Amino acid sequence: LSGRPPTHKRSPTEQALVADERLTAVGLLMETASSLANALSCHIVEHGVSPSEFEVLLRLSRSPDSGLRMADLAAQAGISASGLTRLMDRLEQRRLVTRLTCSTDRRGLTAVLTPAGRKLVLKILPGHIADIDQWYTGALDADQLTSLDRALRAVRRRVRPGAEAGADGPG
Amino acid sequence: LSGRPPTHKRSPTEQALVADERLTAVGLLMETASSLANALSCHIVEHGVSPSEFEVLLRLSRSPDSGLRMADLAAQAGISASGLTRLMDRLEQRRLVTRLTCSTDRRGLTAVLTPAGRKLVLKILPGHIADIDQWYTGALDADQLTSLDRALRAVRRRVRPGAEAGADGPG
DNA sequence: CAAGATTGACGAGTCAATCTTG
DNA sequence: CAAGATTGACTCGTCAATCTTG
């Protein structure tokens, strides 16, 4: 840097705190995840949808019946119910999804992919998977990939109990 | 689920695409990172700052001279210059940081922690580090932590060339 | 009343345009 | 003109309140 701003004498205790390697460890995870998300977003947005919108479309296309209750979908995508309502509004306007009233419980709606929505996902996916290879999978050998997967699952078990069963999903 | 929404017959090709395990792999990374961020945020917000604000304060306290140029700080924190301007506005109003005009280049400003800002960081840090132990470090043994670190660095090298040198930072 | 979904008001960040200094 | 920083208009997501159905 340049002009030496008012330097603060750090006590040893203070130094030990702010220099703790665990801070660096989380920082590495966070920075890697967000930079990867950023790299993967380019190809997606070229097709006119945001990363969150693509995640929702992809989860719907991976769902067994191509449909999910709003609340479940919101939980899977890690956004709030109201956030999903608005996101679905945008997708529905573009005829990529529809909401079906659930026959057994008329409070609930089921989000469903339209043919156009499915078509768009299939159009985006090949390039998206290629991107994943280029930016993520391709940076690691088989062993690294295995142990990375194991470690991430261990962490996820802690911070998000009850995600182990379902589908994991997109990025 | 319930009422069998209009089931779509998936072609084998289509099935192979949407079920690709690489999608699951990125999904795992993303979900783990955001769930961890979520877990770590509780303790931080209890002290009246948002996670992004804490990240900026922490980076300033880790910087050699306790000061960073706005542009550099924004890049480190992974937000835009304008985003940082607004964040700094909030922190400055609360007297946690100050902007100093740089003597050698009067276009630039240096973000500096005030004593109150430093005090707040030191107040938050012990609990924050304990949280990291609880939610992240503590979920892994030493070997896992080492290989996780190596794998993440390999990925980061790909998606964010030129982050290797500097400090990594908070979550 | 509780659960599912939506709406209004708001917070926080982005891009494009602007201002100042080199 | 280019770089550093800020501002205006806008998007996206959140919380709290509301409406409907069980």
Short mmCIF file of N, CA and C in Angstrom, two decimals, chain B:
data_model
loop_
_atom_site.label_atom_id
_atom_site.label_comp_id
_atom_site.label_asym_id
_atom_site.label_seq_id
_atom_site.Cartn_x
_atom_site.Cartn_y
_atom_site.Cartn_z
N LEU B 1 -45.16 -37.14 -2.56
CA LEU B 1 -46.11 -36.12 -3.01
C LEU B 1 -47.54 -36.68 -3.09
N SER B 2 -48.39 -35.91 -3.77
CA SER B 2 -49.77 -36.35 -3.78
C SER B 2 -50.31 -36.61 -5.19
N GLY B 3 -51.09 -35.72 -5.69
CA GLY B 3 -51.99 -35.99 -6.82
C GLY B 3 -51.41 -36.23 -8.20
N ARG B 4 -50.20 -36.79 -8.31
CA ARG B 4 -49.67 -37.13 -9.63
C ARG B 4 -49.85 -36.04 -10.68
N PRO B 5 -49.01 -35.07 -10.66
CA PRO B 5 -49.08 -34.06 -11.72
C PRO B 5 -48.74 -34.71 -13.05
N PRO B 6 -49.07 -34.06 -14.15
CA PRO B 6 -48.90 -34.60 -15.50
C PRO B 6 -47.51 -35.17 -15.71
N THR B 7 -47.37 -36.44 -15.58
CA THR B 7 -46.05 -37.06 -15.67
C THR B 7 -45.51 -37.00 -17.09
N HIS B 8 -44.21 -36.68 -17.14
CA HIS B 8 -43.56 -36.56 -18.43
C HIS B 8 -42.65 -37.77 -18.63
N LYS B 9 -42.80 -38.44 -19.74
CA LYS B 9 -41.92 -39.57 -20.06
C LYS B 9 -40.55 -39.05 -20.43
N ARG B 10 -39.54 -39.45 -19.67
CA ARG B 10 -38.21 -38.95 -19.94
C ARG B 10 -37.44 -39.87 -20.87
N SER B 11 -36.90 -39.31 -21.89
CA SER B 11 -36.05 -40.11 -22.77
C SER B 11 -34.77 -40.46 -22.01
N PRO B 12 -34.10 -41.52 -22.40
CA PRO B 12 -32.85 -41.90 -21.72
C PRO B 12 -31.82 -40.77 -21.76
N THR B 13 -31.72 -40.10 -22.87
CA THR B 13 -30.78 -38.98 -22.98
C THR B 13 -31.09 -37.90 -21.96
N GLU B 14 -32.36 -37.56 -21.93
CA GLU B 14 -32.82 -36.53 -21.00
C GLU B 14 -32.54 -36.94 -19.56
N GLN B 15 -32.85 -38.17 -19.26
CA GLN B 15 -32.61 -38.70 -17.91
C GLN B 15 -31.14 -38.59 -17.54
N ALA B 16 -30.28 -38.96 -18.46
CA ALA B 16 -28.85 -38.93 -18.19
C ALA B 16 -28.38 -37.51 -17.91
N LEU B 17 -28.95 -36.54 -18.60
CA LEU B 17 -28.55 -35.16 -18.39
C LEU B 17 -28.95 -34.66 -17.01
N VAL B 18 -30.23 -34.74 -16.71
CA VAL B 18 -30.69 -34.14 -15.46
C VAL B 18 -30.22 -34.90 -14.23
N ALA B 19 -29.83 -36.16 -14.41
CA ALA B 19 -29.38 -36.96 -13.27
C ALA B 19 -27.86 -36.98 -13.14
N ASP B 20 -27.19 -36.21 -13.96
CA ASP B 20 -25.73 -36.22 -13.96
C ASP B 20 -25.18 -35.96 -12.56
N GLU B 21 -24.21 -36.79 -12.17
CA GLU B 21 -23.70 -36.68 -10.80
C GLU B 21 -22.89 -35.41 -10.58
N ARG B 22 -22.41 -34.81 -11.66
CA ARG B 22 -21.66 -33.57 -11.48
C ARG B 22 -22.56 -32.44 -11.00
N LEU B 23 -23.83 -32.49 -11.41
CA LEU B 23 -24.78 -31.52 -10.87
C LEU B 23 -24.90 -31.68 -9.37
N THR B 24 -24.95 -32.93 -8.94
CA THR B 24 -25.05 -33.20 -7.51
C THR B 24 -23.80 -32.71 -6.77
N ALA B 25 -22.66 -32.88 -7.40
CA ALA B 25 -21.41 -32.48 -6.76
C ALA B 25 -21.35 -30.96 -6.52
N VAL B 26 -21.67 -30.17 -7.52
CA VAL B 26 -21.69 -28.72 -7.30
C VAL B 26 -22.76 -28.34 -6.30
N GLY B 27 -23.91 -28.99 -6.42
CA GLY B 27 -24.99 -28.71 -5.50
C GLY B 27 -24.57 -28.91 -4.06
N LEU B 28 -23.81 -29.97 -3.83
CA LEU B 28 -23.33 -30.24 -2.48
C LEU B 28 -22.43 -29.12 -1.98
N LEU B 29 -21.51 -28.68 -2.83
CA LEU B 29 -20.63 -27.58 -2.43
C LEU B 29 -21.41 -26.32 -2.11
N MET B 30 -22.32 -25.98 -3.00
CA MET B 30 -23.09 -24.74 -2.82
C MET B 30 -23.95 -24.80 -1.56
N GLU B 31 -24.63 -25.91 -1.41
CA GLU B 31 -25.52 -26.02 -0.26
C GLU B 31 -24.74 -26.01 1.05
N THR B 32 -23.61 -26.68 1.06
CA THR B 32 -22.79 -26.69 2.27
C THR B 32 -22.31 -25.30 2.61
N ALA B 33 -21.80 -24.59 1.61
CA ALA B 33 -21.29 -23.25 1.86
C ALA B 33 -22.39 -22.33 2.38
N SER B 34 -23.56 -22.37 1.75
CA SER B 34 -24.57 -21.41 2.18
C SER B 34 -25.18 -21.81 3.52
N SER B 35 -25.28 -23.09 3.80
CA SER B 35 -25.79 -23.49 5.10
C SER B 35 -24.80 -23.14 6.20
N LEU B 36 -23.51 -23.29 5.90
CA LEU B 36 -22.50 -22.91 6.88
C LEU B 36 -22.54 -21.40 7.13
N ALA B 37 -22.63 -20.65 6.06
CA ALA B 37 -22.72 -19.19 6.20
C ALA B 37 -23.91 -18.83 7.08
N ASN B 38 -24.99 -19.52 6.84
CA ASN B 38 -26.19 -19.28 7.62
C ASN B 38 -25.97 -19.59 9.11
N ALA B 39 -25.32 -20.70 9.38
CA ALA B 39 -25.06 -21.08 10.78
C ALA B 39 -24.16 -20.05 11.46
N LEU B 40 -23.16 -19.58 10.72
CA LEU B 40 -22.21 -18.64 11.32
C LEU B 40 -22.80 -17.25 11.49
N SER B 41 -23.86 -16.95 10.75
CA SER B 41 -24.38 -15.59 10.77
C SER B 41 -25.08 -15.25 12.09
N CYS B 42 -25.63 -16.25 12.77
CA CYS B 42 -26.41 -15.98 13.98
C CYS B 42 -25.62 -15.17 14.99
N HIS B 43 -24.45 -15.68 15.35
CA HIS B 43 -23.64 -15.00 16.36
C HIS B 43 -23.26 -13.59 15.92
N ILE B 44 -22.99 -13.44 14.63
CA ILE B 44 -22.57 -12.14 14.11
C ILE B 44 -23.69 -11.10 14.23
N VAL B 45 -24.87 -11.46 13.74
CA VAL B 45 -25.95 -10.47 13.73
C VAL B 45 -26.40 -10.09 15.14
N GLU B 46 -26.15 -10.98 16.09
CA GLU B 46 -26.47 -10.63 17.47
C GLU B 46 -25.69 -9.40 17.93
N HIS B 47 -24.58 -9.12 17.27
CA HIS B 47 -23.78 -7.95 17.63
C HIS B 47 -24.11 -6.74 16.76
N GLY B 48 -25.18 -6.85 15.98
CA GLY B 48 -25.66 -5.68 15.28
C GLY B 48 -25.03 -5.39 13.93
N VAL B 49 -24.25 -6.33 13.40
CA VAL B 49 -23.70 -6.16 12.06
C VAL B 49 -24.11 -7.34 11.19
N SER B 50 -24.23 -7.09 9.89
CA SER B 50 -24.55 -8.17 8.96
C SER B 50 -23.27 -8.94 8.65
N PRO B 51 -23.41 -10.15 8.12
CA PRO B 51 -22.22 -10.92 7.74
C PRO B 51 -21.29 -10.17 6.79
N SER B 52 -21.84 -9.48 5.80
CA SER B 52 -20.97 -8.74 4.88
C SER B 52 -20.23 -7.63 5.60
N GLU B 53 -20.95 -6.95 6.48
CA GLU B 53 -20.30 -5.88 7.24
C GLU B 53 -19.18 -6.45 8.11
N PHE B 54 -19.45 -7.58 8.72
CA PHE B 54 -18.41 -8.20 9.55
C PHE B 54 -17.22 -8.61 8.70
N GLU B 55 -17.48 -9.13 7.52
CA GLU B 55 -16.37 -9.51 6.66
C GLU B 55 -15.48 -8.33 6.35
N VAL B 56 -16.08 -7.19 6.06
CA VAL B 56 -15.29 -6.00 5.77
C VAL B 56 -14.50 -5.57 6.99
N LEU B 57 -15.14 -5.53 8.13
CA LEU B 57 -14.44 -5.15 9.36
C LEU B 57 -13.28 -6.11 9.63
N LEU B 58 -13.53 -7.39 9.45
CA LEU B 58 -12.49 -8.38 9.72
C LEU B 58 -11.32 -8.23 8.76
N ARG B 59 -11.62 -7.99 7.48
CA ARG B 59 -10.52 -7.81 6.52
C ARG B 59 -9.69 -6.59 6.86
N LEU B 60 -10.36 -5.55 7.31
CA LEU B 60 -9.61 -4.37 7.71
C LEU B 60 -8.73 -4.67 8.92
N SER B 61 -9.25 -5.45 9.84
CA SER B 61 -8.45 -5.72 11.04
C SER B 61 -7.32 -6.69 10.75
N ARG B 62 -7.44 -7.45 9.66
CA ARG B 62 -6.36 -8.35 9.28
C ARG B 62 -5.35 -7.67 8.37
N SER B 63 -5.68 -6.50 7.87
CA SER B 63 -4.77 -5.85 6.94
C SER B 63 -3.58 -5.27 7.70
N PRO B 64 -2.39 -5.39 7.12
CA PRO B 64 -1.15 -5.01 7.80
C PRO B 64 -1.22 -3.65 8.46
N ASP B 65 -1.73 -2.65 7.75
CA ASP B 65 -1.77 -1.31 8.31
C ASP B 65 -3.16 -0.92 8.79
N SER B 66 -4.03 -1.93 8.91
CA SER B 66 -5.41 -1.66 9.31
C SER B 66 -6.11 -0.73 8.34
N GLY B 67 -5.64 -0.70 7.11
CA GLY B 67 -6.29 0.14 6.12
C GLY B 67 -6.20 -0.49 4.75
N LEU B 68 -7.18 -0.25 3.92
CA LEU B 68 -7.20 -0.80 2.56
C LEU B 68 -7.87 0.21 1.63
N ARG B 69 -7.37 0.29 0.42
CA ARG B 69 -8.05 1.10 -0.57
C ARG B 69 -9.42 0.50 -0.85
N MET B 70 -10.37 1.37 -1.13
CA MET B 70 -11.73 0.93 -1.38
C MET B 70 -11.78 -0.17 -2.45
N ALA B 71 -11.10 0.07 -3.55
CA ALA B 71 -11.16 -0.89 -4.66
C ALA B 71 -10.61 -2.25 -4.24
N ASP B 72 -9.49 -2.23 -3.51
CA ASP B 72 -8.89 -3.50 -3.07
C ASP B 72 -9.81 -4.23 -2.11
N LEU B 73 -10.37 -3.46 -1.19
CA LEU B 73 -11.26 -4.06 -0.20
C LEU B 73 -12.48 -4.69 -0.87
N ALA B 74 -13.02 -3.99 -1.86
CA ALA B 74 -14.17 -4.52 -2.58
C ALA B 74 -13.82 -5.83 -3.27
N ALA B 75 -12.66 -5.84 -3.92
CA ALA B 75 -12.25 -7.06 -4.62
C ALA B 75 -12.07 -8.21 -3.63
N GLN B 76 -11.42 -7.94 -2.50
CA GLN B 76 -11.23 -8.99 -1.50
C GLN B 76 -12.54 -9.52 -0.97
N ALA B 77 -13.47 -8.61 -0.74
CA ALA B 77 -14.74 -9.02 -0.16
C ALA B 77 -15.69 -9.61 -1.21
N GLY B 78 -15.29 -9.51 -2.46
CA GLY B 78 -16.10 -10.10 -3.52
C GLY B 78 -17.39 -9.35 -3.79
N ILE B 79 -17.39 -8.03 -3.56
CA ILE B 79 -18.55 -7.22 -3.91
C ILE B 79 -18.11 -6.10 -4.83
N SER B 80 -19.08 -5.40 -5.41
CA SER B 80 -18.74 -4.35 -6.36
C SER B 80 -18.29 -3.09 -5.62
N ALA B 81 -17.68 -2.19 -6.34
CA ALA B 81 -17.22 -0.95 -5.74
C ALA B 81 -18.40 -0.18 -5.15
N SER B 82 -19.50 -0.13 -5.87
CA SER B 82 -20.64 0.63 -5.36
C SER B 82 -21.25 -0.07 -4.15
N GLY B 83 -21.27 -1.38 -4.18
CA GLY B 83 -21.76 -2.11 -3.02
C GLY B 83 -20.94 -1.77 -1.79
N LEU B 84 -19.61 -1.68 -1.97
CA LEU B 84 -18.76 -1.36 -0.83
C LEU B 84 -18.99 0.07 -0.36
N THR B 85 -19.17 1.00 -1.29
CA THR B 85 -19.45 2.38 -0.91
C THR B 85 -20.63 2.44 0.06
N ARG B 86 -21.69 1.72 -0.30
CA ARG B 86 -22.90 1.76 0.54
C ARG B 86 -22.69 1.06 1.87
N LEU B 87 -21.96 -0.03 1.83
CA LEU B 87 -21.67 -0.74 3.07
C LEU B 87 -20.83 0.13 3.99
N MET B 88 -19.84 0.80 3.41
CA MET B 88 -19.00 1.68 4.21
C MET B 88 -19.79 2.86 4.74
N ASP B 89 -20.75 3.35 3.97
CA ASP B 89 -21.61 4.42 4.47
C ASP B 89 -22.27 3.99 5.78
N ARG B 90 -22.80 2.76 5.77
CA ARG B 90 -23.48 2.29 6.98
C ARG B 90 -22.50 2.18 8.15
N LEU B 91 -21.32 1.62 7.88
CA LEU B 91 -20.35 1.42 8.95
C LEU B 91 -19.80 2.75 9.45
N GLU B 92 -19.67 3.70 8.54
CA GLU B 92 -19.12 4.99 8.93
C GLU B 92 -20.12 5.75 9.80
N GLN B 93 -21.39 5.64 9.46
CA GLN B 93 -22.42 6.27 10.28
C GLN B 93 -22.38 5.77 11.71
N ARG B 94 -22.03 4.51 11.84
CA ARG B 94 -21.98 3.92 13.17
C ARG B 94 -20.60 4.09 13.80
N ARG B 95 -19.74 4.86 13.14
CA ARG B 95 -18.39 5.17 13.65
C ARG B 95 -17.54 3.91 13.84
N LEU B 96 -17.73 2.92 12.98
CA LEU B 96 -16.89 1.72 13.07
C LEU B 96 -15.72 1.79 12.09
N VAL B 97 -15.84 2.64 11.10
CA VAL B 97 -14.76 2.83 10.12
C VAL B 97 -14.67 4.30 9.74
N THR B 98 -13.58 4.65 9.08
CA THR B 98 -13.41 5.99 8.53
C THR B 98 -12.79 5.88 7.15
N ARG B 99 -13.02 6.88 6.32
CA ARG B 99 -12.33 6.94 5.04
C ARG B 99 -11.28 8.03 5.12
N LEU B 100 -10.04 7.66 4.80
CA LEU B 100 -8.96 8.65 4.78
C LEU B 100 -8.57 8.92 3.34
N THR B 101 -8.40 10.19 2.99
CA THR B 101 -7.93 10.48 1.64
C THR B 101 -6.45 10.11 1.55
N CYS B 102 -6.15 9.44 0.47
CA CYS B 102 -4.78 8.96 0.29
C CYS B 102 -3.88 10.11 -0.13
N SER B 103 -2.76 10.25 0.58
CA SER B 103 -1.91 11.41 0.35
C SER B 103 -1.25 11.38 -1.02
N THR B 104 -0.88 10.20 -1.48
CA THR B 104 -0.12 10.12 -2.73
C THR B 104 -1.00 10.16 -3.98
N ASP B 105 -2.26 9.78 -3.84
CA ASP B 105 -3.17 9.77 -4.99
C ASP B 105 -4.53 10.23 -4.53
N ARG B 106 -4.82 11.51 -4.80
CA ARG B 106 -6.03 12.07 -4.19
C ARG B 106 -7.33 11.56 -4.79
N ARG B 107 -7.24 10.63 -5.76
CA ARG B 107 -8.46 10.00 -6.22
C ARG B 107 -8.92 8.93 -5.24
N GLY B 108 -7.97 8.33 -4.56
CA GLY B 108 -8.26 7.14 -3.78
C GLY B 108 -8.55 7.40 -2.32
N LEU B 109 -9.36 6.55 -1.73
CA LEU B 109 -9.64 6.62 -0.31
C LEU B 109 -9.16 5.34 0.36
N THR B 110 -8.74 5.48 1.61
CA THR B 110 -8.34 4.32 2.38
C THR B 110 -9.36 4.07 3.48
N ALA B 111 -9.89 2.88 3.50
CA ALA B 111 -10.83 2.50 4.55
C ALA B 111 -10.04 2.08 5.77
N VAL B 112 -10.38 2.65 6.92
CA VAL B 112 -9.67 2.36 8.16
C VAL B 112 -10.65 2.04 9.26
N LEU B 113 -10.26 1.12 10.11
CA LEU B 113 -11.05 0.76 11.28
C LEU B 113 -10.89 1.83 12.34
N THR B 114 -11.96 2.25 12.97
CA THR B 114 -11.85 3.10 14.15
C THR B 114 -11.58 2.21 15.36
N PRO B 115 -11.16 2.82 16.48
CA PRO B 115 -11.00 2.01 17.70
C PRO B 115 -12.28 1.24 18.04
N ALA B 116 -13.42 1.90 17.88
CA ALA B 116 -14.68 1.21 18.17
C ALA B 116 -14.87 0.02 17.23
N GLY B 117 -14.49 0.19 15.97
CA GLY B 117 -14.61 -0.90 15.01
C GLY B 117 -13.74 -2.08 15.40
N ARG B 118 -12.49 -1.76 15.77
CA ARG B 118 -11.59 -2.82 16.19
C ARG B 118 -12.10 -3.52 17.44
N LYS B 119 -12.64 -2.73 18.33
CA LYS B 119 -13.15 -3.31 19.56
C LYS B 119 -14.30 -4.27 19.26
N LEU B 120 -15.17 -3.87 18.34
CA LEU B 120 -16.30 -4.73 18.00
C LEU B 120 -15.84 -6.05 17.38
N VAL B 121 -14.87 -5.95 16.49
CA VAL B 121 -14.35 -7.18 15.87
C VAL B 121 -13.82 -8.13 16.94
N LEU B 122 -13.05 -7.55 17.86
CA LEU B 122 -12.47 -8.40 18.90
C LEU B 122 -13.53 -8.97 19.83
N LYS B 123 -14.63 -8.26 19.93
CA LYS B 123 -15.72 -8.77 20.76
C LYS B 123 -16.44 -9.94 20.08
N ILE B 124 -16.54 -9.84 18.76
CA ILE B 124 -17.27 -10.88 18.01
C ILE B 124 -16.41 -12.12 17.79
N LEU B 125 -15.11 -11.91 17.58
CA LEU B 125 -14.26 -13.00 17.09
C LEU B 125 -14.24 -14.28 17.93
N PRO B 126 -14.10 -14.19 19.25
CA PRO B 126 -14.01 -15.47 19.99
C PRO B 126 -15.20 -16.38 19.75
N GLY B 127 -16.39 -15.83 19.82
CA GLY B 127 -17.57 -16.64 19.56
C GLY B 127 -17.63 -17.12 18.12
N HIS B 128 -17.18 -16.26 17.22
CA HIS B 128 -17.19 -16.63 15.80
C HIS B 128 -16.28 -17.83 15.54
N ILE B 129 -15.09 -17.75 16.12
CA ILE B 129 -14.15 -18.86 15.94
C ILE B 129 -14.68 -20.13 16.59
N ALA B 130 -15.31 -19.96 17.73
CA ALA B 130 -15.93 -21.14 18.37
C ALA B 130 -17.00 -21.73 17.46
N ASP B 131 -17.76 -20.86 16.81
CA ASP B 131 -18.78 -21.34 15.86
C ASP B 131 -18.15 -22.12 14.72
N ILE B 132 -17.05 -21.60 14.21
CA ILE B 132 -16.37 -22.30 13.12
C ILE B 132 -15.97 -23.69 13.58
N ASP B 133 -15.42 -23.75 14.80
CA ASP B 133 -15.07 -25.07 15.33
C ASP B 133 -16.28 -25.98 15.41
N GLN B 134 -17.35 -25.41 15.86
CA GLN B 134 -18.54 -26.25 16.04
C GLN B 134 -19.13 -26.74 14.73
N TRP B 135 -19.20 -25.84 13.74
CA TRP B 135 -19.93 -26.17 12.51
C TRP B 135 -19.05 -26.66 11.39
N TYR B 136 -17.79 -26.34 11.42
CA TYR B 136 -16.95 -26.65 10.26
C TYR B 136 -15.76 -27.52 10.66
N THR B 137 -14.77 -26.88 11.27
CA THR B 137 -13.57 -27.60 11.65
C THR B 137 -13.88 -28.86 12.45
N GLY B 138 -14.81 -28.72 13.36
CA GLY B 138 -15.13 -29.83 14.26
C GLY B 138 -15.81 -31.00 13.58
N ALA B 139 -16.29 -30.80 12.37
CA ALA B 139 -16.95 -31.90 11.67
C ALA B 139 -15.94 -32.78 10.94
N LEU B 140 -14.67 -32.38 10.96
CA LEU B 140 -13.67 -33.06 10.15
C LEU B 140 -12.45 -33.43 10.99
N ASP B 141 -11.82 -34.55 10.66
CA ASP B 141 -10.55 -34.86 11.33
C ASP B 141 -9.41 -34.16 10.58
N ALA B 142 -8.23 -34.26 11.12
CA ALA B 142 -7.09 -33.51 10.58
C ALA B 142 -6.83 -33.83 9.12
N ASP B 143 -6.89 -35.12 8.76
CA ASP B 143 -6.65 -35.51 7.38
C ASP B 143 -7.69 -34.92 6.44
N GLN B 144 -8.93 -35.04 6.85
CA GLN B 144 -10.00 -34.49 6.02
C GLN B 144 -9.80 -33.01 5.80
N LEU B 145 -9.43 -32.32 6.88
CA LEU B 145 -9.26 -30.87 6.79
C LEU B 145 -8.14 -30.52 5.82
N THR B 146 -7.07 -31.30 5.88
CA THR B 146 -5.95 -31.05 4.98
C THR B 146 -6.34 -31.26 3.52
N SER B 147 -6.98 -32.38 3.25
CA SER B 147 -7.30 -32.66 1.85
C SER B 147 -8.41 -31.74 1.34
N LEU B 148 -9.32 -31.36 2.24
CA LEU B 148 -10.34 -30.39 1.86
C LEU B 148 -9.69 -29.07 1.46
N ASP B 149 -8.77 -28.65 2.28
CA ASP B 149 -8.07 -27.41 1.99
C ASP B 149 -7.36 -27.48 0.63
N ARG B 150 -6.67 -28.60 0.39
CA ARG B 150 -5.95 -28.74 -0.87
C ARG B 150 -6.91 -28.71 -2.06
N ALA B 151 -8.01 -29.44 -1.93
CA ALA B 151 -8.97 -29.51 -3.03
C ALA B 151 -9.58 -28.14 -3.31
N LEU B 152 -9.96 -27.46 -2.25
CA LEU B 152 -10.58 -26.15 -2.45
C LEU B 152 -9.60 -25.17 -3.10
N ARG B 153 -8.34 -25.26 -2.69
CA ARG B 153 -7.35 -24.37 -3.31
C ARG B 153 -7.21 -24.66 -4.80
N ALA B 154 -7.25 -25.93 -5.14
CA ALA B 154 -7.14 -26.30 -6.57
C ALA B 154 -8.30 -25.71 -7.36
N VAL B 155 -9.49 -25.80 -6.79
CA VAL B 155 -10.66 -25.25 -7.48
C VAL B 155 -10.54 -23.73 -7.57
N ARG B 156 -10.16 -23.12 -6.47
CA ARG B 156 -10.09 -21.67 -6.47
C ARG B 156 -9.07 -21.15 -7.48
N ARG B 157 -7.98 -21.90 -7.62
CA ARG B 157 -6.99 -21.50 -8.62
C ARG B 157 -7.62 -21.39 -9.99
N ARG B 158 -8.55 -22.30 -10.27
CA ARG B 158 -9.22 -22.27 -11.57
C ARG B 158 -10.18 -21.08 -11.68
N VAL B 159 -11.06 -20.96 -10.70
CA VAL B 159 -12.17 -20.03 -10.86
C VAL B 159 -11.82 -18.61 -10.43
N ARG B 160 -10.70 -18.48 -9.70
CA ARG B 160 -10.32 -17.14 -9.26
C ARG B 160 -8.81 -17.01 -9.26
N PRO B 161 -8.24 -16.96 -10.45
CA PRO B 161 -6.79 -16.83 -10.53
C PRO B 161 -6.37 -15.52 -9.89
N GLY B 162 -5.32 -15.59 -9.09
CA GLY B 162 -4.83 -14.37 -8.47
C GLY B 162 -5.42 -14.10 -7.10
N ALA B 163 -5.92 -15.14 -6.44
CA ALA B 163 -6.35 -14.98 -5.06
C ALA B 163 -5.38 -15.70 -4.14
N GLU B 164 -4.45 -16.41 -4.74
CA GLU B 164 -3.54 -17.28 -3.98
C GLU B 164 -2.69 -16.50 -2.99
N ALA B 165 -2.27 -15.31 -3.39
CA ALA B 165 -1.31 -14.57 -2.58
C ALA B 165 -1.92 -14.00 -1.31
N GLY B 166 -2.97 -13.22 -1.45
CA GLY B 166 -3.49 -12.42 -0.34
C GLY B 166 -4.12 -13.21 0.78
N ALA B 167 -4.67 -12.46 1.73
CA ALA B 167 -5.38 -13.08 2.85
C ALA B 167 -6.69 -13.68 2.36
N ASP B 168 -7.13 -14.73 3.00
CA ASP B 168 -8.34 -15.40 2.55
C ASP B 168 -9.59 -14.78 3.12
N GLY B 169 -9.67 -14.76 4.41
CA GLY B 169 -10.76 -14.02 5.00
C GLY B 169 -11.91 -14.84 5.54
N PRO B 170 -12.87 -14.10 6.02
CA PRO B 170 -13.94 -14.57 6.88
C PRO B 170 -15.06 -15.26 6.11
N GLY B 171 -16.04 -15.68 6.83
CA GLY B 171 -17.20 -16.27 6.23
C GLY B 171 -18.40 -15.73 6.92
#
